[in-house]
Amino acid sequence: MSSLCGIAGVALKSGEVGPIIYECLKRLEYRGYDSVGEAAVIDDKIIVKKGKGKIDEVEESLGISKLPAMVGIGHTRWATHGAPSAENAHPHTDCKASVAVVHNGIIENFLQLKQELESAGHVFKSRTDTEVIAHLVEDYLKNGDGFVEATRRAVKRLVGAYALAIISTTDPEKIICVRKESPLVLGTSDTGNYCASDIPAFLPRTNQIIILEEGEMAILTADNILIMKAEDGEEVHRKPFPVNWTVETAVKTGYPHFMLKEIHEQPSSLRNVLRTHPIYMDLMALTINRAKKIFLIACGTSHHACLAATYLFANLAKISVTPVVASEFIDNYGALIDSETVVLAVSQSGETADTLSAVRGARDRGATILGISNAVASTLTRLSDVYIGQNAGPEMGVAATKTFTAQVAILTKIVLALARKRQVMLKAELDALDQSTNRLPDWISEALLRDQEVKRIAEKYGEEASFCYLGRGINVATALEGRLKLLELSYLPAIAYPAGESKHGFISVVEDDYPVVFVAPRDETHSKIIGNVMEMKARGAKIISIVEEDDDEISKFSDDVITLPSGIPPSLSPAVYIVPLQLLAYYIAVGKGYDPDFPRNLAKSVTVQ
Ligand code: AGP
């Protein structure tokens, strides 16, 4: 269930939908909050009210909830294509404002459809992928199809993920909903029917729920819900079922905390990330390939993603980059920065003051700025010459989880594009690795199956006063990130080291039963890390190892083992091997009675230097 944007639709038997849609959007605000809008058919015209900003702000300025109609749709946005603006806010309409659409997801072939529609005379008002849908439906309506058939034909032209709610002046009592990958649920009651991205939206009005399944379409009117297969129009019968959740539980879709929900959301958030158009990776690769000096700057978890990427740039693209924590960048490297320097800044919030100040310092010295952020409207994206949105959807938990795996995946794709440009890898090898990145969501799903095993280990070591995380090669970054998760959530003074370096200091700390966590996939460092495991074991440490299934060489020295699927290319291992470490930190914190969503002294975005 990827969370990018929230959509809602309401068809009432009486009364006005405006305020009800507004309420639904308020309860979906955790899915996106950079622009919002509502639409309804009033006097045979589609009235759209939308604007940039948070729901309350836009309501205050535009009164979006004032829609005297009984059928309407609404949207709260988390921008992916087209920065937050009134034009790019949803709902989107066609040329004649006879169709209005709200959408959650990503239309991968929108550029091609847009060109086709523009050459047929359609005029576009936004830079979004979504608007093509309204014009496609318009086209089929023009060819004489009814609203339902026009929508069904239009949807067949789309490639990507989408949850849609559509209204039209040609059939004002209907809301047509369509679902492919992105979540969409329906609600039925005596007073009307509802559709939304998530159950909390309309839960206070009805707990009678119908899940719209993959590839299905529903036609909602005030007193009926008709479901059919979008492919061929075949009718589907499905009974509603009651959901006994509070709204708060529903927002977390049944998980006790946002963090655990977001950890389990990684397979689908990564599928969204991997849908990012390769054109952006190529542009980044081209810019990096021209540079004389390349720095990767970030803070916290984003810095760990940069550390993993440094390994990839060197080993796959054969290019040297320098990862630097942002708060140290200008002081240490300011003198080296010039017009031949490229700075790749990574920040999920895009608002971290240390990262922004480093970027401004670099820009003032003539550097080209590349940005990777999970918030496409953020300051970092505005300071960047080229930027890529992570598309992982809003992350509510202060501890970064799904945004880390998203960053690693995007950085990997940039490196592969660069290696392709520099022709430093065999095409077959490159293609294979590219294919493997698309398998990351499945490998992470398998890692998530270890949830309860990790919980057991967390309970076993929950009272320990300290932990150490060791890794080698690319997984030094994974060890550092695992340690950061535990440290920031359980407030334990955890340590992390490149395993080889542990002999030069840390090992003096090791005593009987001291817990040492090893991140040890079967890669080029495997034989060396076995030695490190034995060194720690020899000094009485408790060994918790994250290894490949059937890795007896390390398991036999370990007290607790978490096994992960074999066949994961070493260069992709951090995005999978981090998952058990995210869960370990989560369960130890919860075991200590701490709230993992809002750890003390921390903020989701550190906007002070
Ligand atoms: C990670 O869990 C923390 N929330 C923190 O270290 C964070 O990664 C850091 O503040 C950087 O944030 P950014 O990615 O939004 O710039």
PDB file of N, CA and C in Angstrom, residues 49-132:
ATOM      1  N   LYS A  49     -12.520  23.618  -6.836  1.00  0.00           N
ATOM      2  CA  LYS A  49     -11.892  24.557  -5.892  1.00  0.00           C
ATOM      3  C   LYS A  49     -10.617  23.887  -5.406  1.00  0.00           C
ATOM      4  N   LYS A  50      -9.464  24.486  -5.709  1.00  0.00           N
ATOM      5  CA  LYS A  50      -8.226  23.852  -5.302  1.00  0.00           C
ATOM      6  C   LYS A  50      -7.129  24.884  -5.103  1.00  0.00           C
ATOM      7  N   GLY A  51      -6.132  24.529  -4.319  1.00  0.00           N
ATOM      8  CA  GLY A  51      -5.054  25.479  -4.083  1.00  0.00           C
ATOM      9  C   GLY A  51      -3.842  24.811  -3.458  1.00  0.00           C
ATOM     10  N   LYS A  52      -2.752  25.556  -3.429  1.00  0.00           N
ATOM     11  CA  LYS A  52      -1.500  25.074  -2.850  1.00  0.00           C
ATOM     12  C   LYS A  52      -1.519  25.317  -1.347  1.00  0.00           C
ATOM     13  N   GLY A  53      -1.041  24.366  -0.562  1.00  0.00           N
ATOM     14  CA  GLY A  53      -0.955  24.564   0.888  1.00  0.00           C
ATOM     15  C   GLY A  53      -1.691  23.476   1.637  1.00  0.00           C
ATOM     16  N   LYS A  54      -1.651  23.591   2.964  1.00  0.00           N
ATOM     17  CA  LYS A  54      -2.310  22.584   3.809  1.00  0.00           C
ATOM     18  C   LYS A  54      -3.821  22.769   3.737  1.00  0.00           C
ATOM     19  N   ILE A  55      -4.561  21.743   4.080  1.00  0.00           N
ATOM     20  CA  ILE A  55      -6.020  21.753   3.901  1.00  0.00           C
ATOM     21  C   ILE A  55      -6.657  22.961   4.593  1.00  0.00           C
ATOM     22  N   ASP A  56      -6.289  23.190   5.861  1.00  0.00           N
ATOM     23  CA  ASP A  56      -6.942  24.289   6.594  1.00  0.00           C
ATOM     24  C   ASP A  56      -6.653  25.636   5.950  1.00  0.00           C
ATOM     25  N   GLU A  57      -5.401  25.790   5.475  1.00  0.00           N
ATOM     26  CA  GLU A  57      -5.030  27.088   4.854  1.00  0.00           C
ATOM     27  C   GLU A  57      -5.864  27.305   3.584  1.00  0.00           C
ATOM     28  N   VAL A  58      -5.963  26.268   2.757  1.00  0.00           N
ATOM     29  CA  VAL A  58      -6.683  26.424   1.476  1.00  0.00           C
ATOM     30  C   VAL A  58      -8.175  26.595   1.733  1.00  0.00           C
ATOM     31  N   GLU A  59      -8.682  25.892   2.744  1.00  0.00           N
ATOM     32  CA  GLU A  59     -10.093  26.067   3.098  1.00  0.00           C
ATOM     33  C   GLU A  59     -10.351  27.520   3.489  1.00  0.00           C
ATOM     34  N   GLU A  60      -9.445  28.044   4.287  1.00  0.00           N
ATOM     35  CA  GLU A  60      -9.605  29.442   4.748  1.00  0.00           C
ATOM     36  C   GLU A  60      -9.614  30.406   3.559  1.00  0.00           C
ATOM     37  N   SER A  61      -8.707  30.186   2.624  1.00  0.00           N
ATOM     38  CA  SER A  61      -8.592  31.157   1.513  1.00  0.00           C
ATOM     39  C   SER A  61      -9.620  30.888   0.417  1.00  0.00           C
ATOM     40  N   LEU A  62      -9.972  29.636   0.183  1.00  0.00           N
ATOM     41  CA  LEU A  62     -10.843  29.348  -0.983  1.00  0.00           C
ATOM     42  C   LEU A  62     -12.195  28.746  -0.631  1.00  0.00           C
ATOM     43  N   GLY A  63     -12.336  28.319   0.631  1.00  0.00           N
ATOM     44  CA  GLY A  63     -13.620  27.693   0.998  1.00  0.00           C
ATOM     45  C   GLY A  63     -13.916  26.476   0.129  1.00  0.00           C
ATOM     46  N   ILE A  64     -12.918  25.560   0.045  1.00  0.00           N
ATOM     47  CA  ILE A  64     -13.079  24.410  -0.854  1.00  0.00           C
ATOM     48  C   ILE A  64     -14.265  23.544  -0.449  1.00  0.00           C
ATOM     49  N   SER A  65     -14.677  23.610   0.818  1.00  0.00           N
ATOM     50  CA  SER A  65     -15.767  22.726   1.281  1.00  0.00           C
ATOM     51  C   SER A  65     -17.142  23.276   0.917  1.00  0.00           C
ATOM     52  N   LYS A  66     -17.159  24.481   0.386  1.00  0.00           N
ATOM     53  CA  LYS A  66     -18.468  25.076   0.035  1.00  0.00           C
ATOM     54  C   LYS A  66     -18.856  24.623  -1.388  1.00  0.00           C
ATOM     55  N   LEU A  67     -19.393  23.442  -1.446  1.00  0.00           N
ATOM     56  CA  LEU A  67     -19.805  22.846  -2.728  1.00  0.00           C
ATOM     57  C   LEU A  67     -21.220  22.314  -2.574  1.00  0.00           C
ATOM     58  N   PRO A  68     -22.227  23.148  -2.917  1.00  0.00           N
ATOM     59  CA  PRO A  68     -23.636  22.725  -2.731  1.00  0.00           C
ATOM     60  C   PRO A  68     -24.033  21.657  -3.760  1.00  0.00           C
ATOM     61  N   ALA A  69     -23.569  20.444  -3.533  1.00  0.00           N
ATOM     62  CA  ALA A  69     -23.908  19.345  -4.444  1.00  0.00           C
ATOM     63  C   ALA A  69     -23.989  18.061  -3.630  1.00  0.00           C
ATOM     64  N   MET A  70     -24.556  17.006  -4.179  1.00  0.00           N
ATOM     65  CA  MET A  70     -24.676  15.741  -3.428  1.00  0.00           C
ATOM     66  C   MET A  70     -23.644  14.706  -3.882  1.00  0.00           C
ATOM     67  N   VAL A  71     -22.907  15.047  -4.944  1.00  0.00           N
ATOM     68  CA  VAL A  71     -21.874  14.131  -5.428  1.00  0.00           C
ATOM     69  C   VAL A  71     -20.598  14.937  -5.651  1.00  0.00           C
ATOM     70  N   GLY A  72     -19.470  14.452  -5.141  1.00  0.00           N
ATOM     71  CA  GLY A  72     -18.228  15.215  -5.332  1.00  0.00           C
ATOM     72  C   GLY A  72     -17.004  14.371  -5.029  1.00  0.00           C
ATOM     73  N   ILE A  73     -15.842  14.907  -5.431  1.00  0.00           N
ATOM     74  CA  ILE A  73     -14.577  14.212  -5.188  1.00  0.00           C
ATOM     75  C   ILE A  73     -13.576  15.203  -4.595  1.00  0.00           C
ATOM     76  N   GLY A  74     -12.509  14.665  -3.982  1.00  0.00           N
ATOM     77  CA  GLY A  74     -11.503  15.540  -3.382  1.00  0.00           C
ATOM     78  C   GLY A  74     -10.147  14.868  -3.361  1.00  0.00           C
ATOM     79  N   HIS A  75      -9.106  15.670  -3.090  1.00  0.00           N
ATOM     80  CA  HIS A  75      -7.749  15.156  -3.156  1.00  0.00           C
ATOM     81  C   HIS A  75      -6.828  15.960  -2.268  1.00  0.00           C
ATOM     82  N   THR A  76      -5.935  15.262  -1.557  1.00  0.00           N
ATOM     83  CA  THR A  76      -4.856  15.969  -0.859  1.00  0.00           C
ATOM     84  C   THR A  76      -3.549  15.401  -1.400  1.00  0.00           C
ATOM     85  N   ARG A  77      -2.630  16.288  -1.762  1.00  0.00           N
ATOM     86  CA  ARG A  77      -1.528  15.885  -2.632  1.00  0.00           C
ATOM     87  C   ARG A  77      -0.171  15.758  -1.971  1.00  0.00           C
ATOM     88  N   TRP A  78       0.578  14.757  -2.500  1.00  0.00           N
ATOM     89  CA  TRP A  78       2.004  14.643  -2.198  1.00  0.00           C
ATOM     90  C   TRP A  78       2.673  14.626  -3.561  1.00  0.00           C
ATOM     91  N   ALA A  79       3.196  15.762  -3.968  1.00  0.00           N
ATOM     92  CA  ALA A  79       3.628  15.949  -5.364  1.00  0.00           C
ATOM     93  C   ALA A  79       4.681  14.934  -5.804  1.00  0.00           C
ATOM     94  N   THR A  80       4.472  14.352  -7.005  1.00  0.00           N
ATOM     95  CA  THR A  80       5.515  13.553  -7.654  1.00  0.00           C
ATOM     96  C   THR A  80       5.864  14.196  -8.988  1.00  0.00           C
ATOM     97  N   HIS A  81       4.822  14.426  -9.818  1.00  0.00           N
ATOM     98  CA  HIS A  81       5.083  15.080 -11.114  1.00  0.00           C
ATOM     99  C   HIS A  81       4.495  16.480 -11.091  1.00  0.00           C
ATOM    100  N   GLY A  82       5.340  17.506 -11.164  1.00  0.00           N
ATOM    101  CA  GLY A  82       4.853  18.902 -11.128  1.00  0.00           C
ATOM    102  C   GLY A  82       4.861  19.380  -9.687  1.00  0.00           C
ATOM    103  N   ALA A  83       5.649  20.441  -9.436  1.00  0.00           N
ATOM    104  CA  ALA A  83       5.800  20.944  -8.059  1.00  0.00           C
ATOM    105  C   ALA A  83       4.447  21.417  -7.515  1.00  0.00           C
ATOM    106  N   PRO A  84       4.278  21.487  -6.195  1.00  0.00           N
ATOM    107  CA  PRO A  84       3.002  21.940  -5.618  1.00  0.00           C
ATOM    108  C   PRO A  84       2.656  23.339  -6.115  1.00  0.00           C
ATOM    109  N   SER A  85       1.470  23.474  -6.677  1.00  0.00           N
ATOM    110  CA  SER A  85       0.966  24.779  -7.131  1.00  0.00           C
ATOM    111  C   SER A  85      -0.539  24.631  -7.311  1.00  0.00           C
ATOM    112  N   ALA A  86      -1.224  25.736  -7.485  1.00  0.00           N
ATOM    113  CA  ALA A  86      -2.678  25.667  -7.703  1.00  0.00           C
ATOM    114  C   ALA A  86      -2.982  24.930  -9.012  1.00  0.00           C
ATOM    115  N   GLU A  87      -2.140  25.140 -10.029  1.00  0.00           N
ATOM    116  CA  GLU A  87      -2.384  24.471 -11.323  1.00  0.00           C
ATOM    117  C   GLU A  87      -2.209  22.956 -11.185  1.00  0.00           C
ATOM    118  N   ASN A  88      -1.185  22.570 -10.432  1.00  0.00           N
ATOM    119  CA  ASN A  88      -0.886  21.129 -10.337  1.00  0.00           C
ATOM    120  C   ASN A  88      -1.725  20.417  -9.270  1.00  0.00           C
ATOM    121  N   ALA A  89      -2.441  21.198  -8.449  1.00  0.00           N
ATOM    122  CA  ALA A  89      -3.321  20.565  -7.456  1.00  0.00           C
ATOM    123  C   ALA A  89      -4.454  19.834  -8.172  1.00  0.00           C
ATOM    124  N   HIS A  90      -4.971  18.822  -7.529  1.00  0.00           N
ATOM    125  CA  HIS A  90      -6.122  18.068  -8.081  1.00  0.00           C
ATOM    126  C   HIS A  90      -7.410  18.656  -7.474  1.00  0.00           C
ATOM    127  N   PRO A  91      -8.553  18.463  -8.077  1.00  0.00           N
ATOM    128  CA  PRO A  91      -8.882  17.725  -9.290  1.00  0.00           C
ATOM    129  C   PRO A  91      -8.419  18.402 -10.582  1.00  0.00           C
ATOM    130  N   HIS A  92      -8.193  17.541 -11.601  1.00  0.00           N
ATOM    131  CA  HIS A  92      -7.845  18.037 -12.937  1.00  0.00           C
ATOM    132  C   HIS A  92      -9.010  17.819 -13.880  1.00  0.00           C
ATOM    133  N   THR A  93      -9.183  18.744 -14.822  1.00  0.00           N
ATOM    134  CA  THR A  93     -10.310  18.651 -15.764  1.00  0.00           C
ATOM    135  C   THR A  93      -9.806  18.586 -17.195  1.00  0.00           C
ATOM    136  N   ASP A  94     -10.749  18.321 -18.099  1.00  0.00           N
ATOM    137  CA  ASP A  94     -10.438  18.274 -19.540  1.00  0.00           C
ATOM    138  C   ASP A  94     -10.620  19.654 -20.149  1.00  0.00           C
ATOM    139  N   CYS A  95     -10.583  19.740 -21.459  1.00  0.00           N
ATOM    140  CA  CYS A  95     -10.660  21.049 -22.133  1.00  0.00           C
ATOM    141  C   CYS A  95     -11.981  21.757 -21.833  1.00  0.00           C
ATOM    142  N   LYS A  96     -13.072  20.981 -21.798  1.00  0.00           N
ATOM    143  CA  LYS A  96     -14.401  21.617 -21.669  1.00  0.00           C
ATOM    144  C   LYS A  96     -14.908  21.541 -20.224  1.00  0.00           C
ATOM    145  N   ALA A  97     -14.038  21.131 -19.303  1.00  0.00           N
ATOM    146  CA  ALA A  97     -14.497  20.968 -17.906  1.00  0.00           C
ATOM    147  C   ALA A  97     -15.762  20.116 -17.838  1.00  0.00           C
ATOM    148  N   SER A  98     -15.747  19.026 -18.612  1.00  0.00           N
ATOM    149  CA  SER A  98     -16.899  18.094 -18.526  1.00  0.00           C
ATOM    150  C   SER A  98     -16.504  16.862 -17.703  1.00  0.00           C
ATOM    151  N   VAL A  99     -15.205  16.755 -17.386  1.00  0.00           N
ATOM    152  CA  VAL A  99     -14.707  15.614 -16.607  1.00  0.00           C
ATOM    153  C   VAL A  99     -13.747  16.145 -15.540  1.00  0.00           C
ATOM    154  N   ALA A 100     -13.820  15.604 -14.334  1.00  0.00           N
ATOM    155  CA  ALA A 100     -12.840  15.975 -13.297  1.00  0.00           C
ATOM    156  C   ALA A 100     -12.292  14.689 -12.676  1.00  0.00           C
ATOM    157  N   VAL A 101     -10.969  14.685 -12.443  1.00  0.00           N
ATOM    158  CA  VAL A 101     -10.287  13.479 -11.961  1.00  0.00           C
ATOM    159  C   VAL A 101      -9.440  13.789 -10.746  1.00  0.00           C
ATOM    160  N   VAL A 102      -9.469  12.889  -9.759  1.00  0.00           N
ATOM    161  CA  VAL A 102      -8.456  12.905  -8.699  1.00  0.00           C
ATOM    162  C   VAL A 102      -7.712  11.568  -8.766  1.00  0.00           C
ATOM    163  N   HIS A 103      -6.405  11.589  -8.476  1.00  0.00           N
ATOM    164  CA  HIS A 103      -5.562  10.420  -8.735  1.00  0.00           C
ATOM    165  C   HIS A 103      -4.506  10.243  -7.640  1.00  0.00           C
ATOM    166  N   ASN A 104      -4.290   9.005  -7.259  1.00  0.00           N
ATOM    167  CA  ASN A 104      -3.174   8.664  -6.366  1.00  0.00           C
ATOM    168  C   ASN A 104      -2.333   7.620  -7.087  1.00  0.00           C
ATOM    169  N   GLY A 105      -1.072   7.892  -7.313  1.00  0.00           N
ATOM    170  CA  GLY A 105      -0.207   6.943  -8.007  1.00  0.00           C
ATOM    171  C   GLY A 105       0.665   7.653  -9.025  1.00  0.00           C
ATOM    172  N   ILE A 106       1.172   6.902  -9.972  1.00  0.00           N
ATOM    173  CA  ILE A 106       2.065   7.478 -10.990  1.00  0.00           C
ATOM    174  C   ILE A 106       1.708   6.891 -12.353  1.00  0.00           C
ATOM    175  N   ILE A 107       1.418   7.765 -13.359  1.00  0.00           N
ATOM    176  CA  ILE A 107       1.168   7.300 -14.730  1.00  0.00           C
ATOM    177  C   ILE A 107       2.513   7.334 -15.470  1.00  0.00           C
ATOM    178  N   GLU A 108       3.057   6.171 -15.733  1.00  0.00           N
ATOM    179  CA  GLU A 108       4.412   6.120 -16.315  1.00  0.00           C
ATOM    180  C   GLU A 108       4.441   6.598 -17.756  1.00  0.00           C
ATOM    181  N   ASN A 109       3.389   6.357 -18.538  1.00  0.00           N
ATOM    182  CA  ASN A 109       3.419   6.735 -19.971  1.00  0.00           C
ATOM    183  C   ASN A 109       2.706   8.070 -20.226  1.00  0.00           C
ATOM    184  N   PHE A 110       2.678   8.943 -19.198  1.00  0.00           N
ATOM    185  CA  PHE A 110       1.908  10.187 -19.363  1.00  0.00           C
ATOM    186  C   PHE A 110       2.507  11.099 -20.430  1.00  0.00           C
ATOM    187  N   LEU A 111       3.819  11.124 -20.536  1.00  0.00           N
ATOM    188  CA  LEU A 111       4.455  12.035 -21.514  1.00  0.00           C
ATOM    189  C   LEU A 111       3.987  11.694 -22.924  1.00  0.00           C
ATOM    190  N   GLN A 112       4.011  10.422 -23.231  1.00  0.00           N
ATOM    191  CA  GLN A 112       3.615   9.965 -24.578  1.00  0.00           C
ATOM    192  C   GLN A 112       2.135  10.271 -24.836  1.00  0.00           C
ATOM    193  N   LEU A 113       1.278   9.986 -23.822  1.00  0.00           N
ATOM    194  CA  LEU A 113      -0.170  10.250 -23.996  1.00  0.00           C
ATOM    195  C   LEU A 113      -0.400  11.749 -24.170  1.00  0.00           C
ATOM    196  N   LYS A 114       0.353  12.552 -23.408  1.00  0.00           N
ATOM    197  CA  LYS A 114       0.169  14.012 -23.469  1.00  0.00           C
ATOM    198  C   LYS A 114       0.502  14.518 -24.867  1.00  0.00           C
ATOM    199  N   GLN A 115       1.622  14.030 -25.406  1.00  0.00           N
ATOM    200  CA  GLN A 115       2.001  14.470 -26.768  1.00  0.00           C
ATOM    201  C   GLN A 115       0.893  14.111 -27.766  1.00  0.00           C
ATOM    202  N   GLU A 116       0.383  12.903 -27.638  1.00  0.00           N
ATOM    203  CA  GLU A 116      -0.664  12.430 -28.555  1.00  0.00           C
ATOM    204  C   GLU A 116      -1.903  13.324 -28.438  1.00  0.00           C
ATOM    205  N   LEU A 117      -2.294  13.639 -27.204  1.00  0.00           N
ATOM    206  CA  LEU A 117      -3.513  14.445 -26.982  1.00  0.00           C
ATOM    207  C   LEU A 117      -3.285  15.889 -27.427  1.00  0.00           C
ATOM    208  N   GLU A 118      -2.107  16.423 -27.179  1.00  0.00           N
ATOM    209  CA  GLU A 118      -1.813  17.811 -27.602  1.00  0.00           C
ATOM    210  C   GLU A 118      -1.846  17.902 -29.127  1.00  0.00           C
ATOM    211  N   SER A 119      -1.312  16.881 -29.770  1.00  0.00           N
ATOM    212  CA  SER A 119      -1.335  16.960 -31.245  1.00  0.00           C
ATOM    213  C   SER A 119      -2.771  16.777 -31.758  1.00  0.00           C
ATOM    214  N   ALA A 120      -3.664  16.248 -30.904  1.00  0.00           N
ATOM    215  CA  ALA A 120      -5.084  16.163 -31.313  1.00  0.00           C
ATOM    216  C   ALA A 120      -5.843  17.415 -30.895  1.00  0.00           C
ATOM    217  N   GLY A 121      -5.107  18.416 -30.357  1.00  0.00           N
ATOM    218  CA  GLY A 121      -5.727  19.716 -30.081  1.00  0.00           C
ATOM    219  C   GLY A 121      -6.077  19.968 -28.621  1.00  0.00           C
ATOM    220  N   HIS A 122      -5.795  18.980 -27.749  1.00  0.00           N
ATOM    221  CA  HIS A 122      -6.111  19.206 -26.333  1.00  0.00           C
ATOM    222  C   HIS A 122      -5.135  20.242 -25.750  1.00  0.00           C
ATOM    223  N   VAL A 123      -5.640  21.037 -24.819  1.00  0.00           N
ATOM    224  CA  VAL A 123      -4.799  22.058 -24.171  1.00  0.00           C
ATOM    225  C   VAL A 123      -4.645  21.702 -22.694  1.00  0.00           C
ATOM    226  N   PHE A 124      -3.421  21.589 -22.258  1.00  0.00           N
ATOM    227  CA  PHE A 124      -3.155  21.186 -20.867  1.00  0.00           C
ATOM    228  C   PHE A 124      -2.918  22.420 -19.984  1.00  0.00           C
ATOM    229  N   LYS A 125      -3.388  22.312 -18.711  1.00  0.00           N
ATOM    230  CA  LYS A 125      -3.256  23.447 -17.776  1.00  0.00           C
ATOM    231  C   LYS A 125      -2.197  23.163 -16.699  1.00  0.00           C
ATOM    232  N   SER A 126      -1.770  21.899 -16.567  1.00  0.00           N
ATOM    233  CA  SER A 126      -0.824  21.562 -15.493  1.00  0.00           C
ATOM    234  C   SER A 126       0.365  20.763 -16.018  1.00  0.00           C
ATOM    235  N   ARG A 127       1.322  20.514 -15.119  1.00  0.00           N
ATOM    236  CA  ARG A 127       2.510  19.711 -15.490  1.00  0.00           C
ATOM    237  C   ARG A 127       2.408  18.314 -14.878  1.00  0.00           C
ATOM    238  N   THR A 128       1.166  17.939 -14.502  1.00  0.00           N
ATOM    239  CA  THR A 128       1.019  16.650 -13.817  1.00  0.00           C
ATOM    240  C   THR A 128       0.838  15.501 -14.799  1.00  0.00           C
ATOM    241  N   ASP A 129       1.048  14.297 -14.304  1.00  0.00           N
ATOM    242  CA  ASP A 129       0.756  13.110 -15.116  1.00  0.00           C
ATOM    243  C   ASP A 129      -0.755  12.881 -15.153  1.00  0.00           C
ATOM    244  N   THR A 130      -1.426  13.285 -14.083  1.00  0.00           N
ATOM    245  CA  THR A 130      -2.854  12.973 -13.910  1.00  0.00           C
ATOM    246  C   THR A 130      -3.755  13.580 -14.981  1.00  0.00           C
ATOM    247  N   GLU A 131      -3.452  14.798 -15.393  1.00  0.00           N
ATOM    248  CA  GLU A 131      -4.370  15.525 -16.289  1.00  0.00           C
ATOM    249  C   GLU A 131      -4.653  14.768 -17.588  1.00  0.00           C
ATOM    250  N   VAL A 132      -3.718  13.911 -18.019  1.00  0.00           N
ATOM    251  CA  VAL A 132      -3.964  13.181 -19.278  1.00  0.00           C
ATOM    252  C   VAL A 132      -5.230  12.334 -19.175  1.00  0.00           C
TER     253      VAL A 132
END
